[in-house]
PDB file of C-alpha atoms in Angstrom:
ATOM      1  CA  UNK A  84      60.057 184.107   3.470  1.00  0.00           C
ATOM      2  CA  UNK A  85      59.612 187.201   1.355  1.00  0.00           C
ATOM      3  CA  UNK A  86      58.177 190.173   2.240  1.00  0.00           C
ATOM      4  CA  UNK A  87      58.504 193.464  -0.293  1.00  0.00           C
ATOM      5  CA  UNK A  88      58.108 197.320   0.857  1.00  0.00           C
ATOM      6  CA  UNK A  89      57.088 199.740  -2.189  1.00  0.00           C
ATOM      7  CA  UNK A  90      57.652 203.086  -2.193  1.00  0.00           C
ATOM      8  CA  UNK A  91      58.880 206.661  -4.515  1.00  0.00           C
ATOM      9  CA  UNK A  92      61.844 204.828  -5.313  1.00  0.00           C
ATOM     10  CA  UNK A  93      60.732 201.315  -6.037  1.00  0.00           C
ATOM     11  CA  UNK A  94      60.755 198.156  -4.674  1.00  0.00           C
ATOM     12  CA  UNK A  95      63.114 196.733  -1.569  1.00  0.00           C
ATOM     13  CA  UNK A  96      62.737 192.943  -1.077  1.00  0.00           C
ATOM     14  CA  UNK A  97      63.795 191.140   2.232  1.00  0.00           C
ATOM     15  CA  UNK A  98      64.490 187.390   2.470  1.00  0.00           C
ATOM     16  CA  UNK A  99      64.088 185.910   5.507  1.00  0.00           C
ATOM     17  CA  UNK A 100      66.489 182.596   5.422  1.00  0.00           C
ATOM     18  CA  UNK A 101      65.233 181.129   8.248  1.00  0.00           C
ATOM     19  CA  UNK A 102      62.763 178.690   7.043  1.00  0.00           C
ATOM     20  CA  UNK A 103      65.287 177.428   4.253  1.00  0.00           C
ATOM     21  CA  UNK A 104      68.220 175.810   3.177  1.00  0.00           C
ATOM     22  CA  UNK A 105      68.907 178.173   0.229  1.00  0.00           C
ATOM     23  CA  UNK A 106      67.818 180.731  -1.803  1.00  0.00           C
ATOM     24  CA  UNK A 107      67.675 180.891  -5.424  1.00  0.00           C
ATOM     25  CA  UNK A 108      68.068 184.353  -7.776  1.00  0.00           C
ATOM     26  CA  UNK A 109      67.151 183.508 -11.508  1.00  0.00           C
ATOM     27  CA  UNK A 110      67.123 186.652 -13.683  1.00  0.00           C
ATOM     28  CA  UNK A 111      65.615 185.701 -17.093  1.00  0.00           C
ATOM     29  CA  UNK A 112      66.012 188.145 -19.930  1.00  0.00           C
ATOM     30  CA  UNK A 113      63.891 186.612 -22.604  1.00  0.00           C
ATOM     31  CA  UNK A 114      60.065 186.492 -22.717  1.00  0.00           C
ATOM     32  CA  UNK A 115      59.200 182.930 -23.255  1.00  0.00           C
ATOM     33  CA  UNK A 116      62.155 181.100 -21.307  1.00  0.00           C
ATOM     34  CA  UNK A 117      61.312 177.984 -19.527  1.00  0.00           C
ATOM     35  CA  UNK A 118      62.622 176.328 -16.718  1.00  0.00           C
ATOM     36  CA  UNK A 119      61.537 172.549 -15.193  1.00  0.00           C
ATOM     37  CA  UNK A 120      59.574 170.975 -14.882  1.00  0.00           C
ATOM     38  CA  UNK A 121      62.032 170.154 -11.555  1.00  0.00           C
ATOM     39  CA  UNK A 122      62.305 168.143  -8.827  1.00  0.00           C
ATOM     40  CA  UNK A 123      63.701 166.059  -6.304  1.00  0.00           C
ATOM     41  CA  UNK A 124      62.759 162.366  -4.862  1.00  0.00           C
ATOM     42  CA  UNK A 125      63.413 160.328  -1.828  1.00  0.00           C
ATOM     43  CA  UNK A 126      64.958 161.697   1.127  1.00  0.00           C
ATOM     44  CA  UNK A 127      66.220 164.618  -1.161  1.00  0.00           C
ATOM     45  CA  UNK A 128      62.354 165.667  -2.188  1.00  0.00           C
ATOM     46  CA  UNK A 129      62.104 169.381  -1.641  1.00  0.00           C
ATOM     47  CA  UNK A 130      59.416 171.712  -0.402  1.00  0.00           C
ATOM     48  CA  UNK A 131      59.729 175.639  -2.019  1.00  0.00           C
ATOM     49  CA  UNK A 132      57.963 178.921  -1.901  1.00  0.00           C
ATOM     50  CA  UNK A 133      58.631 180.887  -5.306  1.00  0.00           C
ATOM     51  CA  UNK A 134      58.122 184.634  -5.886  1.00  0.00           C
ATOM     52  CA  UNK A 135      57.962 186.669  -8.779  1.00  0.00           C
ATOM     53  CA  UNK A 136      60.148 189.961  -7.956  1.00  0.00           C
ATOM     54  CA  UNK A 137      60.303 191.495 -11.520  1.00  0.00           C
ATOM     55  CA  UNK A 138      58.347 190.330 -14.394  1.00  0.00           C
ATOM     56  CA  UNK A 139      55.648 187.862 -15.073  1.00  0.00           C
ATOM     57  CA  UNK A 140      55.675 184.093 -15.143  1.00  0.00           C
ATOM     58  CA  UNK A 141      53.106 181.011 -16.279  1.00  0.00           C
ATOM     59  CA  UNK A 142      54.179 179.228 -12.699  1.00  0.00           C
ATOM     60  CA  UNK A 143      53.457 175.341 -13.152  1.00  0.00           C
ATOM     61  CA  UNK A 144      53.436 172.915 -10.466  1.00  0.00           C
ATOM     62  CA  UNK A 145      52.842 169.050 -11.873  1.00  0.00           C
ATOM     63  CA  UNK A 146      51.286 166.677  -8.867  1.00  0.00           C
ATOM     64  CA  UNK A 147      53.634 163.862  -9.477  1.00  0.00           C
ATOM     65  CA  UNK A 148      51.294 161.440  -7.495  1.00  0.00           C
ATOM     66  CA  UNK A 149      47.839 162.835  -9.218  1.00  0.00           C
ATOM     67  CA  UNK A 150      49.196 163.787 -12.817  1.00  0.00           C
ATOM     68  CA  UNK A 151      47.094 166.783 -12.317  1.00  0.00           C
ATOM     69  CA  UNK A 152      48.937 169.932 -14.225  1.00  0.00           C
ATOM     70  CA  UNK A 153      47.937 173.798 -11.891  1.00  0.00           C
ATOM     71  CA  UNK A 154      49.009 177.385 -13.644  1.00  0.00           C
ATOM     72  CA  UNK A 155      49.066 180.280 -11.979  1.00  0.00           C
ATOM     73  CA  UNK A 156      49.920 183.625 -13.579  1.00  0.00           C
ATOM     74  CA  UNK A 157      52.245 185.578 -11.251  1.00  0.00           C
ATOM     75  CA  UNK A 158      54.121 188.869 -11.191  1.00  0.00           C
ATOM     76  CA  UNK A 159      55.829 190.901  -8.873  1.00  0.00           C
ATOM     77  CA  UNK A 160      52.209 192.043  -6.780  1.00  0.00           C
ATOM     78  CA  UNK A 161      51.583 187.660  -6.551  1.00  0.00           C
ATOM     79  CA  UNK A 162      51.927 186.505  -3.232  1.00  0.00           C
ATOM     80  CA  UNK A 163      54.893 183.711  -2.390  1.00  0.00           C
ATOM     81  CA  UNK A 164      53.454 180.793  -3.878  1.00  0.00           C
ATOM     82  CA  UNK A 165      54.053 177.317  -1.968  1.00  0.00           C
ATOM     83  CA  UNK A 166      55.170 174.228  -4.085  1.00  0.00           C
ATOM     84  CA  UNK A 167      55.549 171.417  -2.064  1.00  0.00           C
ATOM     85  CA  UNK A 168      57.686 168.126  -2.699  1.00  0.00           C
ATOM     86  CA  UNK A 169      54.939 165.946  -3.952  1.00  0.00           C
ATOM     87  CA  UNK A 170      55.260 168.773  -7.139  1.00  0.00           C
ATOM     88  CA  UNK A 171      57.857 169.129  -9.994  1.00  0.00           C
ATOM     89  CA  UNK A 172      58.066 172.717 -10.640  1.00  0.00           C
ATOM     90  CA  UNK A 173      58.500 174.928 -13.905  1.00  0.00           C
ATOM     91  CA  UNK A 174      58.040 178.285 -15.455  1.00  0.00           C
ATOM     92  CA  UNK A 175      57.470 180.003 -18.403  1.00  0.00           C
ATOM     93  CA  UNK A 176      58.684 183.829 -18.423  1.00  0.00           C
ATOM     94  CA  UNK A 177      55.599 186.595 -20.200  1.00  0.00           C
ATOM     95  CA  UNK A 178      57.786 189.290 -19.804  1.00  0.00           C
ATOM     96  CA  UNK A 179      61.603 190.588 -20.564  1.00  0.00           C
ATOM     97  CA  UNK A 180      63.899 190.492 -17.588  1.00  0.00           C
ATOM     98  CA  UNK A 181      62.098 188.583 -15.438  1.00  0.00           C
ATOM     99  CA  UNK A 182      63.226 188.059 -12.039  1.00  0.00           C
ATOM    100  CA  UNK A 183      62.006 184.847 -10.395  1.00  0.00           C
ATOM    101  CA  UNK A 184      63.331 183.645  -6.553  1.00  0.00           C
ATOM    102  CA  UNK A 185      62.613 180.348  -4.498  1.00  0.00           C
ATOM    103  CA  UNK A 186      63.135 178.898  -0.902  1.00  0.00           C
ATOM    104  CA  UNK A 187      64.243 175.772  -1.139  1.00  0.00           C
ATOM    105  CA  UNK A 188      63.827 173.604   2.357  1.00  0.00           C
ATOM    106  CA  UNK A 189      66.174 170.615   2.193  1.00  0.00           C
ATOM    107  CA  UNK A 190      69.733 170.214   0.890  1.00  0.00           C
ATOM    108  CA  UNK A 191      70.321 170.162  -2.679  1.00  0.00           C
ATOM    109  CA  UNK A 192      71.759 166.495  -4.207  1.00  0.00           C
ATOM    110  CA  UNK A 193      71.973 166.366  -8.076  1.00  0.00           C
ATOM    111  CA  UNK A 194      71.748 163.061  -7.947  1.00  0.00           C
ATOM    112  CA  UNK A 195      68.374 162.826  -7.087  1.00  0.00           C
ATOM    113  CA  UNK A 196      67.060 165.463  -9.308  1.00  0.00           C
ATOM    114  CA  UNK A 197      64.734 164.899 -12.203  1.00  0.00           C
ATOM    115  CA  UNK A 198      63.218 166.596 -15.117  1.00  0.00           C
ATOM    116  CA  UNK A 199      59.847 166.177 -16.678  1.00  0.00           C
ATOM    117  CA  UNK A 200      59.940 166.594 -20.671  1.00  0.00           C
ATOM    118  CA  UNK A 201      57.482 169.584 -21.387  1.00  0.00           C
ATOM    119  CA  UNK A 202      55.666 168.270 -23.894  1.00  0.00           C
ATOM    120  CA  UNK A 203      55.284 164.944 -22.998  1.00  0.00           C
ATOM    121  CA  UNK A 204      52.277 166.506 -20.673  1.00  0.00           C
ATOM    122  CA  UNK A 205      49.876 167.485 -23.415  1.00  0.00           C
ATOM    123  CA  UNK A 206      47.857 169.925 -21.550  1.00  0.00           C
ATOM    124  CA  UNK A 207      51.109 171.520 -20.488  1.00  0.00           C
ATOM    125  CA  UNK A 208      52.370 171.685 -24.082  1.00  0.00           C
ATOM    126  CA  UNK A 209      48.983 173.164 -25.292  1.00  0.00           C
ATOM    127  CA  UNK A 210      49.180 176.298 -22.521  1.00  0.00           C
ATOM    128  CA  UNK A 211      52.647 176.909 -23.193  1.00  0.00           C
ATOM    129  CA  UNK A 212      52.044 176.888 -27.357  1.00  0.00           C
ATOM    130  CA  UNK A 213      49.148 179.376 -26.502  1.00  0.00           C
ATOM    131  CA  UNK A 214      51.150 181.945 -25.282  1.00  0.00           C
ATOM    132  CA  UNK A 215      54.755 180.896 -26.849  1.00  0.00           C
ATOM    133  CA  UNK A 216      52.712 180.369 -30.318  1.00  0.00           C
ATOM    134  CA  UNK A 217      55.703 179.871 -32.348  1.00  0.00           C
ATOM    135  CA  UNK A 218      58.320 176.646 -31.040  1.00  0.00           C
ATOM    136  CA  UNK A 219      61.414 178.196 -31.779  1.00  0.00           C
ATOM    137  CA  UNK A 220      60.508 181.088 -29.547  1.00  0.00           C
ATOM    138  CA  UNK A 221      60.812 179.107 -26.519  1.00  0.00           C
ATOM    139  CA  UNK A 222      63.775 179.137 -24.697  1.00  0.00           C
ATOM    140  CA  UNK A 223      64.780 176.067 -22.871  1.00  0.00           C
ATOM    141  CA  UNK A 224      67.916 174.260 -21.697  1.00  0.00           C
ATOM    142  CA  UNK A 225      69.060 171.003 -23.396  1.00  0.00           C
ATOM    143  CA  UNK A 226      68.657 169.027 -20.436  1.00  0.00           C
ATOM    144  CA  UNK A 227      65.056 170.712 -20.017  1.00  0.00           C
ATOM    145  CA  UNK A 228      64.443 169.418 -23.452  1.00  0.00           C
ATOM    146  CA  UNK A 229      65.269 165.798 -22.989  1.00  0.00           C
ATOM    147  CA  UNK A 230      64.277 165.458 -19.609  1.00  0.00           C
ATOM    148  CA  UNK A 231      66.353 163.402 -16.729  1.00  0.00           C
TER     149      UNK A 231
END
């Protein structure tokens, strides 16, 4: 899905299409923005592979079935990391001008997507207030914040 070449110059990332439906460029230029917890149910459910391509990120992926919260701490060197649709999905940015992509396989209905409040997952809550440590320095949608 990704693959990046590095040289003198920098960085040159190629997106092979193929194996999705869409791609997804979200450039974040505050440290501490969050985004999901995401997803999509039924027939709409969505597998994704996400990549870091500037930046850092606190990547979360919620088991929906399980209730069992995974982090992983990715940046632009992280391999493509798979979330599949038995996952919501969120991130919190640790750097400035972040850069974060995703595959998305499956067609995109906004009916059928959902939200999980952040802090109504206290271990989530207490990882994000670890590195956020001050509330008002998180930046999150509205809808993010009330959930769907």
């Amino acid at each position: 899905m990704v693959k990046k070449f590095t040289d003198e110059r920098g960085d040159f990332v190629l997106f092979d299409t193929s194996n999705c439906d869409q791609v997804n460029i979200v450039t974040n230029p505050n440290v501490y923005t969050f985004r999901g917890l995401h997803y999509q149910n039924g027939e709409y459910a969505q597998d994704k592979t996400v990549k870091v391509i500037q930046g850092k990120v606190l990547d979360i992926l919620y088991n929906l079935k399980t209730r069992v919260v995974y982090f992983y701490t990715l940046d632009k060197d992280s391999e493509p990391l798979f979330v599949s649709k038995e996952y919501a999905h969120g991130y919190l940015t640790l750097e400035p001008n972040t850069i974060f992509t995703y595959g998305v396989v499956g067609e995109y209905k906004p009916k059928s997507e959902h939200s999980i409040v952040w802090d109504s997952i206290s271990q989530l809550k207490e990882v994000i207030m670890s590195h956020v440590k001050v509330k008002n320095l998180l930046t999150i949608s509205e809808k993010d914040k009330i959930g769907k």
